[in-house]
mmCIF file of C-alpha atoms and ligand atoms in Angstrom:
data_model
loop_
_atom_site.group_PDB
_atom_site.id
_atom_site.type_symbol
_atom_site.label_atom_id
_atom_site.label_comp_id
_atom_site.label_asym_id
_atom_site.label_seq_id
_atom_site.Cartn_x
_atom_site.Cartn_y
_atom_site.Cartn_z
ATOM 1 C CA UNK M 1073 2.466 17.530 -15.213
ATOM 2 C CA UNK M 1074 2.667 18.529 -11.650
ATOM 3 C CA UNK M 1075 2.965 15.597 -9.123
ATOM 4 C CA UNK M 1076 -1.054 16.256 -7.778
ATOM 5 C CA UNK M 1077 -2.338 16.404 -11.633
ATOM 6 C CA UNK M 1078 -0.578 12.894 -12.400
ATOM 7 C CA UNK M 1079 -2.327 11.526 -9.156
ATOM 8 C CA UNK M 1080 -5.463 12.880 -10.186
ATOM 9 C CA UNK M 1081 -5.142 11.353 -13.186
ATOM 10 C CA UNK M 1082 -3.957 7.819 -11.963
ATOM 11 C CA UNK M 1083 -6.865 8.343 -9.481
ATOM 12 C CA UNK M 1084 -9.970 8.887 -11.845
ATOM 13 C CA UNK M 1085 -11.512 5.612 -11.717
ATOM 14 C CA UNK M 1086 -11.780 5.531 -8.027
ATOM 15 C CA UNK M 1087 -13.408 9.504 -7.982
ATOM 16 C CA UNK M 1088 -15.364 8.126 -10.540
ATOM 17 C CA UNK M 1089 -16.654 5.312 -8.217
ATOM 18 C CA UNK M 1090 -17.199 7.786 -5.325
ATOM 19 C CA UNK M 1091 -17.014 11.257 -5.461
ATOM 20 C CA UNK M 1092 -18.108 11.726 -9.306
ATOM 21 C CA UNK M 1093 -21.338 8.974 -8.497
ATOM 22 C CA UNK M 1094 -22.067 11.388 -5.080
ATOM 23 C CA UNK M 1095 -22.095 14.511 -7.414
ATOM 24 C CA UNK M 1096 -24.800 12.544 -9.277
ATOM 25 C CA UNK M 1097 -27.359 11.820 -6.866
ATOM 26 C CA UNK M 1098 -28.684 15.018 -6.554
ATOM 27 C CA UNK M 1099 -28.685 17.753 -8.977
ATOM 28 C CA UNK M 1100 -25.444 20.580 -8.080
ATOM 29 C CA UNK M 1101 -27.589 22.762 -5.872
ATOM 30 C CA UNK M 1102 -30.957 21.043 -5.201
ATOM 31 C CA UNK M 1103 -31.696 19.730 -1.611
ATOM 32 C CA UNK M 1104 -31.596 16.419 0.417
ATOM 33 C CA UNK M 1105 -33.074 14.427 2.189
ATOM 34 C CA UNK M 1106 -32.445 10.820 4.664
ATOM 35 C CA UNK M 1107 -33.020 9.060 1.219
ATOM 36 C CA UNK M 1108 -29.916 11.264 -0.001
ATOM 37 C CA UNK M 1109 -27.813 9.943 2.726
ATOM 38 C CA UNK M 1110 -28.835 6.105 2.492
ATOM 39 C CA UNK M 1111 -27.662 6.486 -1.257
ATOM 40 C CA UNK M 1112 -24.639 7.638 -0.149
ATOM 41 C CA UNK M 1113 -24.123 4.967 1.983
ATOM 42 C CA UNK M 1114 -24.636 2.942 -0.569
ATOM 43 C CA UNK M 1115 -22.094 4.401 -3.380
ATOM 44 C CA UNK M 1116 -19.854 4.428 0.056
ATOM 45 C CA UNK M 1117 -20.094 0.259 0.784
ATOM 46 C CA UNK M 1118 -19.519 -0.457 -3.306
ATOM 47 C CA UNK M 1119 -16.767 1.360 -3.532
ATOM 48 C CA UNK M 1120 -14.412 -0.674 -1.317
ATOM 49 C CA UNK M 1121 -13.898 1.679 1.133
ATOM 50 C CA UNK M 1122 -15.010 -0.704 3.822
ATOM 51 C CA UNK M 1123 -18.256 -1.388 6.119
ATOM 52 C CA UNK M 1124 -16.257 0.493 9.148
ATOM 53 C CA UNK M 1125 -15.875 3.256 7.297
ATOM 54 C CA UNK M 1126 -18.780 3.816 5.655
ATOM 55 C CA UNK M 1127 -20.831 3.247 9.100
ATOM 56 C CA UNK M 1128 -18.914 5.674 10.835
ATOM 57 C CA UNK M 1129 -19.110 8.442 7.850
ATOM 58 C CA UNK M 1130 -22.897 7.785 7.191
ATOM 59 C CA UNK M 1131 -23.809 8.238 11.065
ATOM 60 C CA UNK M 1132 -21.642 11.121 11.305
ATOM 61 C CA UNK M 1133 -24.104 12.344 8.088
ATOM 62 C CA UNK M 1134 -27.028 11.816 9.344
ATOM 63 C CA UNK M 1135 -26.597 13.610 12.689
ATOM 64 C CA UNK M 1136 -25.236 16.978 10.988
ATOM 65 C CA UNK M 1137 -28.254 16.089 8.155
ATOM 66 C CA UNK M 1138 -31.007 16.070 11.469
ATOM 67 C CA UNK M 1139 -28.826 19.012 12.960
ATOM 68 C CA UNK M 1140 -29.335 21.179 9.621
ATOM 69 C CA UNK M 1141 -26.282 22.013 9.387
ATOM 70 C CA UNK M 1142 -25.435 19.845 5.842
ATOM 71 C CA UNK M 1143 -28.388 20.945 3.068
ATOM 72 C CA UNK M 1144 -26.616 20.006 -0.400
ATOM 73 C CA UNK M 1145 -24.280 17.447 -2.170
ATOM 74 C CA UNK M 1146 -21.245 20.016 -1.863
ATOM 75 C CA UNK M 1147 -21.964 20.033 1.872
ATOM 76 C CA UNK M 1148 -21.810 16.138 2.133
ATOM 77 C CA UNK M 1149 -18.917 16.333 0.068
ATOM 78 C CA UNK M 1150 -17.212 18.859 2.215
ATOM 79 C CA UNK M 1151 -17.731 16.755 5.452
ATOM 80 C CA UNK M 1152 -16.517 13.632 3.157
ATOM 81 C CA UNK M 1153 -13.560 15.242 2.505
ATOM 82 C CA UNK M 1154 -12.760 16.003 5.837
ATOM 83 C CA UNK M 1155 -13.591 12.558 7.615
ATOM 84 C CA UNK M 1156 -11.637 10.822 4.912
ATOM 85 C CA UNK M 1157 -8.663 12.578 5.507
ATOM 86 C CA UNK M 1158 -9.253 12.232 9.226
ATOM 87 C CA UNK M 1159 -9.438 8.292 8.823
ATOM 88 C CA UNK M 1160 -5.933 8.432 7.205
ATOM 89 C CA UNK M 1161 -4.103 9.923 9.909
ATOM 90 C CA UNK M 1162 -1.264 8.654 11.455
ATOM 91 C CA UNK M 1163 1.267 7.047 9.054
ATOM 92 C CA UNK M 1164 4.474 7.098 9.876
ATOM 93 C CA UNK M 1165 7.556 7.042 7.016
ATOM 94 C CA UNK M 1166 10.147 4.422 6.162
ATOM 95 C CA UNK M 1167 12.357 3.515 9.111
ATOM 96 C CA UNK M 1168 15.628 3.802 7.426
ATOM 97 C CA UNK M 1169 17.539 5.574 10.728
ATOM 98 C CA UNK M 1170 19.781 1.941 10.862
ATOM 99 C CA UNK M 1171 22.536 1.421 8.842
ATOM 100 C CA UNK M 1172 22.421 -0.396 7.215
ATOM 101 C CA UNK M 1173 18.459 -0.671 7.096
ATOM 102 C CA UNK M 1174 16.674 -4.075 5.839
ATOM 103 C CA UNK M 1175 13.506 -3.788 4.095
ATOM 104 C CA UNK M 1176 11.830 -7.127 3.433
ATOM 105 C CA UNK M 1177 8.985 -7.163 1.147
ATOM 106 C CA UNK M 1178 6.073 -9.909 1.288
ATOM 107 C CA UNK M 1179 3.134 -10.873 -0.262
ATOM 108 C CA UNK M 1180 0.805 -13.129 -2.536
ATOM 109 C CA UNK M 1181 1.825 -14.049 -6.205
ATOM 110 C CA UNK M 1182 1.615 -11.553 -8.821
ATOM 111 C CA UNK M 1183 0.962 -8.162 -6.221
ATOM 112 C CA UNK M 1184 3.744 -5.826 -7.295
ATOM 113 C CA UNK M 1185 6.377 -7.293 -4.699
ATOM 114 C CA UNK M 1186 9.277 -6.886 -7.243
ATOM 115 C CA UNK M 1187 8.379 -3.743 -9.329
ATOM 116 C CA UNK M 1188 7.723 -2.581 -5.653
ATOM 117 C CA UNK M 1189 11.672 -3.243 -5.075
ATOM 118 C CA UNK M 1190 12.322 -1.777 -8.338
ATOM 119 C CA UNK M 1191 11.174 1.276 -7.909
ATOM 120 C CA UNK M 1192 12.288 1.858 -4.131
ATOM 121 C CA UNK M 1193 15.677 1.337 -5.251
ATOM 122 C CA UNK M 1194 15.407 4.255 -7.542
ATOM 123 C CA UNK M 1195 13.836 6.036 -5.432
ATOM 124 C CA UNK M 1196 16.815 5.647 -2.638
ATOM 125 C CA UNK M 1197 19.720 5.846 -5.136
ATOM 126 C CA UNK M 1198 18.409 9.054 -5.981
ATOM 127 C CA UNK M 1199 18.966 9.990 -2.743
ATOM 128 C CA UNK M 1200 22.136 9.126 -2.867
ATOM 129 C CA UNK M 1201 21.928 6.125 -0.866
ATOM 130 C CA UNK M 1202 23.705 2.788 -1.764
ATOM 131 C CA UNK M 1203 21.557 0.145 -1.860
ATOM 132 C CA UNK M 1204 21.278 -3.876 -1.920
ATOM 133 C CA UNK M 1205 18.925 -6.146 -3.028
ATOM 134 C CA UNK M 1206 18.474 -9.793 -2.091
ATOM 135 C CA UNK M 1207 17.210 -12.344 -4.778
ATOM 136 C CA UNK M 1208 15.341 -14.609 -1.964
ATOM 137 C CA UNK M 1209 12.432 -15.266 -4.728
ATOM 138 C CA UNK M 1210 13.803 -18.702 -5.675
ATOM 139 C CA UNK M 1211 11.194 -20.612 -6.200
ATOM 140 C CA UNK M 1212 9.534 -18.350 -9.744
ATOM 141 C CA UNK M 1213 11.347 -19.171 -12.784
ATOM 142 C CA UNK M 1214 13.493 -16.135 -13.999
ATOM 143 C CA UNK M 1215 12.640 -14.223 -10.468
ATOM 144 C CA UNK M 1216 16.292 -13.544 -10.169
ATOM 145 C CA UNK M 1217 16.862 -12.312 -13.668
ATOM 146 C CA UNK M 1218 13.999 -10.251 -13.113
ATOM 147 C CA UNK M 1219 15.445 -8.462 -10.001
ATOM 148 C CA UNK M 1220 18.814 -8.400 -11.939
ATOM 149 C CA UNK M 1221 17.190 -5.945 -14.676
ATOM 150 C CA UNK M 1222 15.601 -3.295 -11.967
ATOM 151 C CA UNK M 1223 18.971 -3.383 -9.964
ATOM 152 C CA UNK M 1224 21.116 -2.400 -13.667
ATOM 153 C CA UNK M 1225 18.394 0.314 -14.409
ATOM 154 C CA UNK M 1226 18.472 1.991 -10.532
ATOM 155 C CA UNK M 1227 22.855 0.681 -10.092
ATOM 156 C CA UNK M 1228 21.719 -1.460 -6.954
ATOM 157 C CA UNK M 1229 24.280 -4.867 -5.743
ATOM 158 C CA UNK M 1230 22.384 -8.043 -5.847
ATOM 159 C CA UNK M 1231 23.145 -10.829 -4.041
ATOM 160 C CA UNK M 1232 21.641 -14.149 -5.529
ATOM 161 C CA UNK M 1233 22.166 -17.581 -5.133
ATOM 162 C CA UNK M 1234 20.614 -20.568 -7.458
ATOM 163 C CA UNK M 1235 17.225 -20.715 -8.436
ATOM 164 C CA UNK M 1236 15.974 -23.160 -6.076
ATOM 165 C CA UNK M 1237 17.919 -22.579 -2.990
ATOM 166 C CA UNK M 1238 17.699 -21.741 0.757
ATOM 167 C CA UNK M 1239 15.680 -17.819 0.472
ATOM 168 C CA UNK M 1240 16.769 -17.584 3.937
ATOM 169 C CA UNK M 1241 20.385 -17.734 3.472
ATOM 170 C CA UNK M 1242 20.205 -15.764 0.556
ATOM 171 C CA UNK M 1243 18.945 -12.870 2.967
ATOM 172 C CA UNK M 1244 21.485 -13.677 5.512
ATOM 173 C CA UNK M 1245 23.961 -13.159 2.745
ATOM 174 C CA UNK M 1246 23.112 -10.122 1.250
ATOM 175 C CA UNK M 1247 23.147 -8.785 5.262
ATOM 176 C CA UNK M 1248 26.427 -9.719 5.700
ATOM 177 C CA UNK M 1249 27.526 -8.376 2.118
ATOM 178 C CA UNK M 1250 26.275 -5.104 3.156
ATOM 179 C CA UNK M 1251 27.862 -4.962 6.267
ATOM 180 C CA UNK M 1252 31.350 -5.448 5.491
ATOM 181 C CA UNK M 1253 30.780 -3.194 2.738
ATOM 182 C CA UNK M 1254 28.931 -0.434 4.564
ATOM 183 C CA UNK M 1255 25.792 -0.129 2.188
ATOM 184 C CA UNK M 1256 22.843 2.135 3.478
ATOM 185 C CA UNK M 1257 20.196 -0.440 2.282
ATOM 186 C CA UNK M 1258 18.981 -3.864 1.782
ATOM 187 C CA UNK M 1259 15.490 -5.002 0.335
ATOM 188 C CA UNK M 1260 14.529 -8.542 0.290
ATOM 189 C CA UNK M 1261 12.508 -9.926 -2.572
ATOM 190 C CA UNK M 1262 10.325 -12.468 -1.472
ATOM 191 C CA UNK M 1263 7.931 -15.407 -3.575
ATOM 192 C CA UNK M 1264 4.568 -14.944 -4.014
ATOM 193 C CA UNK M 1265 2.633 -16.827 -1.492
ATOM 194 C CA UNK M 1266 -0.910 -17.624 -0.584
ATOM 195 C CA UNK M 1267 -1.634 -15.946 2.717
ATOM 196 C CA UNK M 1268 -3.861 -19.420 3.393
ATOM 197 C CA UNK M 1269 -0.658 -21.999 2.757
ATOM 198 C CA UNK M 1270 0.761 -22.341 6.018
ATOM 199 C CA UNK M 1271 4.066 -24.330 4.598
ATOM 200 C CA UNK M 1272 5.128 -20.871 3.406
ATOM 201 C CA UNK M 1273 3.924 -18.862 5.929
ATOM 202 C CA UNK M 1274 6.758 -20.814 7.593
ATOM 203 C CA UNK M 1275 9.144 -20.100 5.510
ATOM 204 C CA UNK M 1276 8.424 -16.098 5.705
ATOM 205 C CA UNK M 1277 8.885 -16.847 9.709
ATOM 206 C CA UNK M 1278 12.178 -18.661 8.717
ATOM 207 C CA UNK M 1279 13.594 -16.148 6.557
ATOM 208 C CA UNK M 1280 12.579 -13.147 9.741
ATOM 209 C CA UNK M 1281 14.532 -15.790 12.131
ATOM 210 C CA UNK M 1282 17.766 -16.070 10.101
ATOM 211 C CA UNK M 1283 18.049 -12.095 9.546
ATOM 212 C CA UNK M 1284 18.109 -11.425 13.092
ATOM 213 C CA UNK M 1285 21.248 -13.823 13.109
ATOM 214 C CA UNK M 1286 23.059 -11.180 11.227
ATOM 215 C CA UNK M 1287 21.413 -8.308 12.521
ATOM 216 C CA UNK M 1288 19.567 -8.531 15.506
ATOM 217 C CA UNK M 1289 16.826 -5.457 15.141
ATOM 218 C CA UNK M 1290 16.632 -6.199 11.547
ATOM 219 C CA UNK M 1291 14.210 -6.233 9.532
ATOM 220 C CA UNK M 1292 13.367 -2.438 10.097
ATOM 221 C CA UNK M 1293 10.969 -2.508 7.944
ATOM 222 C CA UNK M 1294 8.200 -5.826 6.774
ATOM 223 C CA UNK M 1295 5.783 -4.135 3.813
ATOM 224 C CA UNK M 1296 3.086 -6.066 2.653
ATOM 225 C CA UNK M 1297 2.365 -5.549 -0.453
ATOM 226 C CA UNK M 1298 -1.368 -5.343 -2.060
ATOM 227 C CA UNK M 1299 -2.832 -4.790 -5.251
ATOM 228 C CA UNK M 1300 -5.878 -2.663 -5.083
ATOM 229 C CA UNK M 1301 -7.212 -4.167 -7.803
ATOM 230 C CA UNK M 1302 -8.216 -7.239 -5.277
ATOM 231 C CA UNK M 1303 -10.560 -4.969 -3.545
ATOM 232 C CA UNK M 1304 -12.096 -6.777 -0.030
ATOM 233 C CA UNK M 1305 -9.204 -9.470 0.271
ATOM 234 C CA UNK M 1306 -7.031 -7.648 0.747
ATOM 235 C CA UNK M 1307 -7.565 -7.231 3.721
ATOM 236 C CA UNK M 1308 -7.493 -10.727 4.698
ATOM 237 C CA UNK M 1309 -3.706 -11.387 3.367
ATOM 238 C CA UNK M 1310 -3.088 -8.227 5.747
ATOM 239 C CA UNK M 1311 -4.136 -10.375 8.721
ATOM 240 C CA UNK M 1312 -2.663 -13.490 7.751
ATOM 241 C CA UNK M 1313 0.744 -11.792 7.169
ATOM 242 C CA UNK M 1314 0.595 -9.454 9.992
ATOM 243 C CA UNK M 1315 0.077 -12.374 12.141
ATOM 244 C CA UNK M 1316 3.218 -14.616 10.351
ATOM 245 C CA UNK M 1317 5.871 -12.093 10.108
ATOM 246 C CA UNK M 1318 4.605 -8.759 11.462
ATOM 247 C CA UNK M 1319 4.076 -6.313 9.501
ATOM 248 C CA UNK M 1320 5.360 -2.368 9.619
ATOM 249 C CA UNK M 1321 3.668 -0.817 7.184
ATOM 250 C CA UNK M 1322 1.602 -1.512 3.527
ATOM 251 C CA UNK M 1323 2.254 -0.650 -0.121
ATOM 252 C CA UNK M 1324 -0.541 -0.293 -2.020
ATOM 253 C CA UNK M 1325 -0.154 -0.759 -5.621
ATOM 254 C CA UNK M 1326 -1.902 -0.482 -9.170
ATOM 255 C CA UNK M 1327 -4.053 2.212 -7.652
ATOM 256 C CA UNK M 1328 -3.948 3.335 -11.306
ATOM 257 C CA UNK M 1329 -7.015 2.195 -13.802
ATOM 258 C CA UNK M 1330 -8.646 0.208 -11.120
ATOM 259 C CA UNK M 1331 -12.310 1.619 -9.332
ATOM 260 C CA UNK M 1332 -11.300 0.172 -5.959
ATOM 261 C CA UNK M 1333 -8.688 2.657 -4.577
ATOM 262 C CA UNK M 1334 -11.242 3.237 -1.732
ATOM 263 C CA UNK M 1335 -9.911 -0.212 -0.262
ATOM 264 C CA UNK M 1336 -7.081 2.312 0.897
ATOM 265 C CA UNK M 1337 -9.254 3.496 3.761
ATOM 266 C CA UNK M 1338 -10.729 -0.142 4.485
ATOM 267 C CA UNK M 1339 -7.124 -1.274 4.875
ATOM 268 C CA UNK M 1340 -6.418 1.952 7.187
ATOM 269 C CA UNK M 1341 -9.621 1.387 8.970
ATOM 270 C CA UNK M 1342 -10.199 -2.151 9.895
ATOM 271 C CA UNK M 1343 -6.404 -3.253 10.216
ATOM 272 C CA UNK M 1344 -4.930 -0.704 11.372
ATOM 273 C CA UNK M 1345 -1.131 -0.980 9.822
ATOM 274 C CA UNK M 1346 0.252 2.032 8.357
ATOM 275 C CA UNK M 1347 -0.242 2.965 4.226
ATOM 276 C CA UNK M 1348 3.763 3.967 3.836
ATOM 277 C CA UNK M 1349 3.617 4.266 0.158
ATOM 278 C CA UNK M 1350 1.563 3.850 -3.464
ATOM 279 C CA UNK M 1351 1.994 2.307 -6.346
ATOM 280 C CA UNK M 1352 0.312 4.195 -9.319
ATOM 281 C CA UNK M 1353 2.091 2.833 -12.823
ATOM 282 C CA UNK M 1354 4.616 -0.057 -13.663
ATOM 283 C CA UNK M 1355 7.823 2.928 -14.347
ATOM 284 C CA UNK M 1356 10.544 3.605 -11.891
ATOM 285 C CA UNK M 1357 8.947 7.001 -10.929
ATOM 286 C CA UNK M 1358 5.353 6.039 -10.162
ATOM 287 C CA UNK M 1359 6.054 5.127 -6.446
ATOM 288 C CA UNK M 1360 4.766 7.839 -4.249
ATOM 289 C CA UNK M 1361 5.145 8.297 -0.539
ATOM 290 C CA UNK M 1362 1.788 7.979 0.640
ATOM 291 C CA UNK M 1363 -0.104 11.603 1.425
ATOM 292 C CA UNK M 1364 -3.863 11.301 3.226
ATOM 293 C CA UNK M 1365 -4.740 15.259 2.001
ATOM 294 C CA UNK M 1366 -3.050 14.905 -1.329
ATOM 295 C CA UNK M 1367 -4.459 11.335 -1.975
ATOM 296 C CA UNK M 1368 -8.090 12.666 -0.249
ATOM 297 C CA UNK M 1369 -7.616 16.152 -2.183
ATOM 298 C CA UNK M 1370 -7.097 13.626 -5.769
ATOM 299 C CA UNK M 1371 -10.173 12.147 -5.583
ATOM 300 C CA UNK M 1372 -12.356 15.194 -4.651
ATOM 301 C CA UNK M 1373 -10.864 18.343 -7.055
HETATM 302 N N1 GTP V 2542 -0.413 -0.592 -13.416
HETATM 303 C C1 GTP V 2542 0.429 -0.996 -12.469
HETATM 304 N N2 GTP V 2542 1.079 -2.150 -12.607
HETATM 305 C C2 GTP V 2542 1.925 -2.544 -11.637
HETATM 306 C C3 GTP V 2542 2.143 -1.755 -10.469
HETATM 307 N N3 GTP V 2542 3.027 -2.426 -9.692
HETATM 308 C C4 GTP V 2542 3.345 -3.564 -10.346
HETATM 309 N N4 GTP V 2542 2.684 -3.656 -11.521
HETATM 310 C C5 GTP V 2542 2.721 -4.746 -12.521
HETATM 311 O O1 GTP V 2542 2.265 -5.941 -11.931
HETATM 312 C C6 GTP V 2542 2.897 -7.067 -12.529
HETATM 313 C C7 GTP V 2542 3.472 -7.966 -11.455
HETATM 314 O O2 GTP V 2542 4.519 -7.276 -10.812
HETATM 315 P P1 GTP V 2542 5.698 -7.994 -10.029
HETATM 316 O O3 GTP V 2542 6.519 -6.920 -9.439
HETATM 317 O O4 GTP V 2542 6.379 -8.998 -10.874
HETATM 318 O O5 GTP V 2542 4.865 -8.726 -8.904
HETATM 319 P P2 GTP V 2542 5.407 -9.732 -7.794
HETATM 320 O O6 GTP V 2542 4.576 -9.534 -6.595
HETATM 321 O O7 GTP V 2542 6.865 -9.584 -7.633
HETATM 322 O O8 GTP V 2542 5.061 -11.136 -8.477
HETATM 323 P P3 GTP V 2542 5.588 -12.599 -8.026
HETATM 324 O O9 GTP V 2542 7.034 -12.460 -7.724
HETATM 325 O O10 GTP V 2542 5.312 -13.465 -9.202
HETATM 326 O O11 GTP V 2542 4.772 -12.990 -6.843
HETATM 327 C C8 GTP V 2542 3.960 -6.487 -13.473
HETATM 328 O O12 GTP V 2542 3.462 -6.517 -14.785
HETATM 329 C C9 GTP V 2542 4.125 -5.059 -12.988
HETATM 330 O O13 GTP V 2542 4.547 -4.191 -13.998
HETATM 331 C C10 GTP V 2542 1.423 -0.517 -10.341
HETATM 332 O O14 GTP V 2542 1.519 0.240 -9.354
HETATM 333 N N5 GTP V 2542 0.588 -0.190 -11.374
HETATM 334 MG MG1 MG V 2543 8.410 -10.961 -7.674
#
């Protein structure tokens, strides 16, 4: 299956929640009218894609609708397609020009953080890269084993230290490990956290302080991690993160069987921080770099 089928296919349940329920308003072919539009902005605000968005899309509609110049559902979709893609601009890549470069990976319990880790590590050992990962989830029971198992399958180090102990240092260690040993890569696993419990919004602020003991630009990169699945509040663990630790840039995971894939342009749209990558399926492989046309061009062909 070629790489924009399998998207397609992860993708259906969100087209099905926009695009496919668009197509259905009006019969292929048959004409519009304002109550067209308002319908539109309807499908638009239930499908996660955010009220910012969907105000800025509809008004856009309306005008060319009053200018004449959009007269059918293929037209809307057209000019969809097109401000979508538009409203995804602007995401930069993976910093990884240090050496070596320190990825640390946050987020609420349960969002993907470690399969996340997982499957980065594949994806950088495939490029030949060597690569480190730090067990700082001490808190979960059988965290560490769980981090042990992805970094067998994808041959990453780990650097660990008892279930219970200092995450902090743990990072600090696996920094210094891949100094003196000149490794191209180090991701942090983190513990799930409530973006509301300020105790371990601390501790995320803690564990930033004590990696710029070993290296002082470090971390290159902070990814948030959300699952798409949790629609809306989402974007309120982006703010509450962004404002502990900082953020760089946000995976979005599980886009796969869920309807709410539209929060991708909510989370683009109202906070701003760059979409670097997508989760679409719990195997090694389903991590993508994240693609505005191909991800825009998934939902619509
Ligand atoms: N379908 C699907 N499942 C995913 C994806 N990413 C992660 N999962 C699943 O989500 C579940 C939780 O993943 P973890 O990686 O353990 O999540 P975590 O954020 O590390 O969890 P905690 O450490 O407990 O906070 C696992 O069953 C994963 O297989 C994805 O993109 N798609
Ligand atoms: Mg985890």
């Amino acid at each position: 299956m070629g790489l924009l089928n399998k998207l397609k296919e992860k993708l259906s349940k969100t087209k099905q929640s926009i695009v496919e329920k668009i197509e259905g308003i009006v019969p292929a072919g048959g004409k519009i009218d304002e109550k067209t539009i308002e319908e539109v902005e309807e499908i638009l605000i239930s499908s996660d894609i955010g009220v910012k968005a969907t105000e800025e899309i509809t008004d856009i509609l309306r005008k060319k609708f009053k200018e004449n110049s959009i007269r059918n559902v293929t037209d809307i979709k057209t000019l969809l397609k097109k401000e979508l893609i538009e409203l995804l601009q602007n995401n930069t890549s993976l910093n990884l020009k240090a050496s070596p470069s320190v990825i640390l990976v946050v987020g609420v319990n349960g969002v993907g953080k470690t399969t996340t880790i997982g499957k980065l590590g594949y994806k950088f050992s495939s490029e030949g890269k060597s690569v480190v990962f730090a067990a700082a989830d001490t808190f979960r029971a059988a965290a560490i084993e769980q981090l042990e198992v992805w970094a067998i399958r994808v041959g990453a180090d780990v650097i660990k230290h008892k279930s219970g102990s200092d995450p902090a240092a743990v990072a600090f260690d696996a920094l210094e490990y891949a100094k003196s040993n000149h490794k191209d890569v180090v991701i942090i696993d983190t513990a799930g956290r409530l973006h509301t419990k300020v105790p371990l919004m601390e501790e995320l602020r803690k564990i930033n302080k004590v990696i710029k003991k070993s290296i002082s630009d470090a971390p290159h990169e902070t990814l948030l991690i959300l699952d798409a699945t949790t629609g809306q509040n989402a974007l309120r663990q982006a703010t509450f993160f962004n404002e502990a630790v900082g953020l760089t840039g946000v995976v979005v995971t599980k886009l796969d069987g869920t309807a709410k894939g539209g929060v991708v342009f909510a989370i683009k749209k109202e906070i701003g921080i760059p979409i670097k990558l997508i989760g679409i399926g719990e195997d090694f492989d389903d991590l993508k770099d994240f693609n505005p046309e191909e991800f825009v061009e998934a939902l619509f062909d």
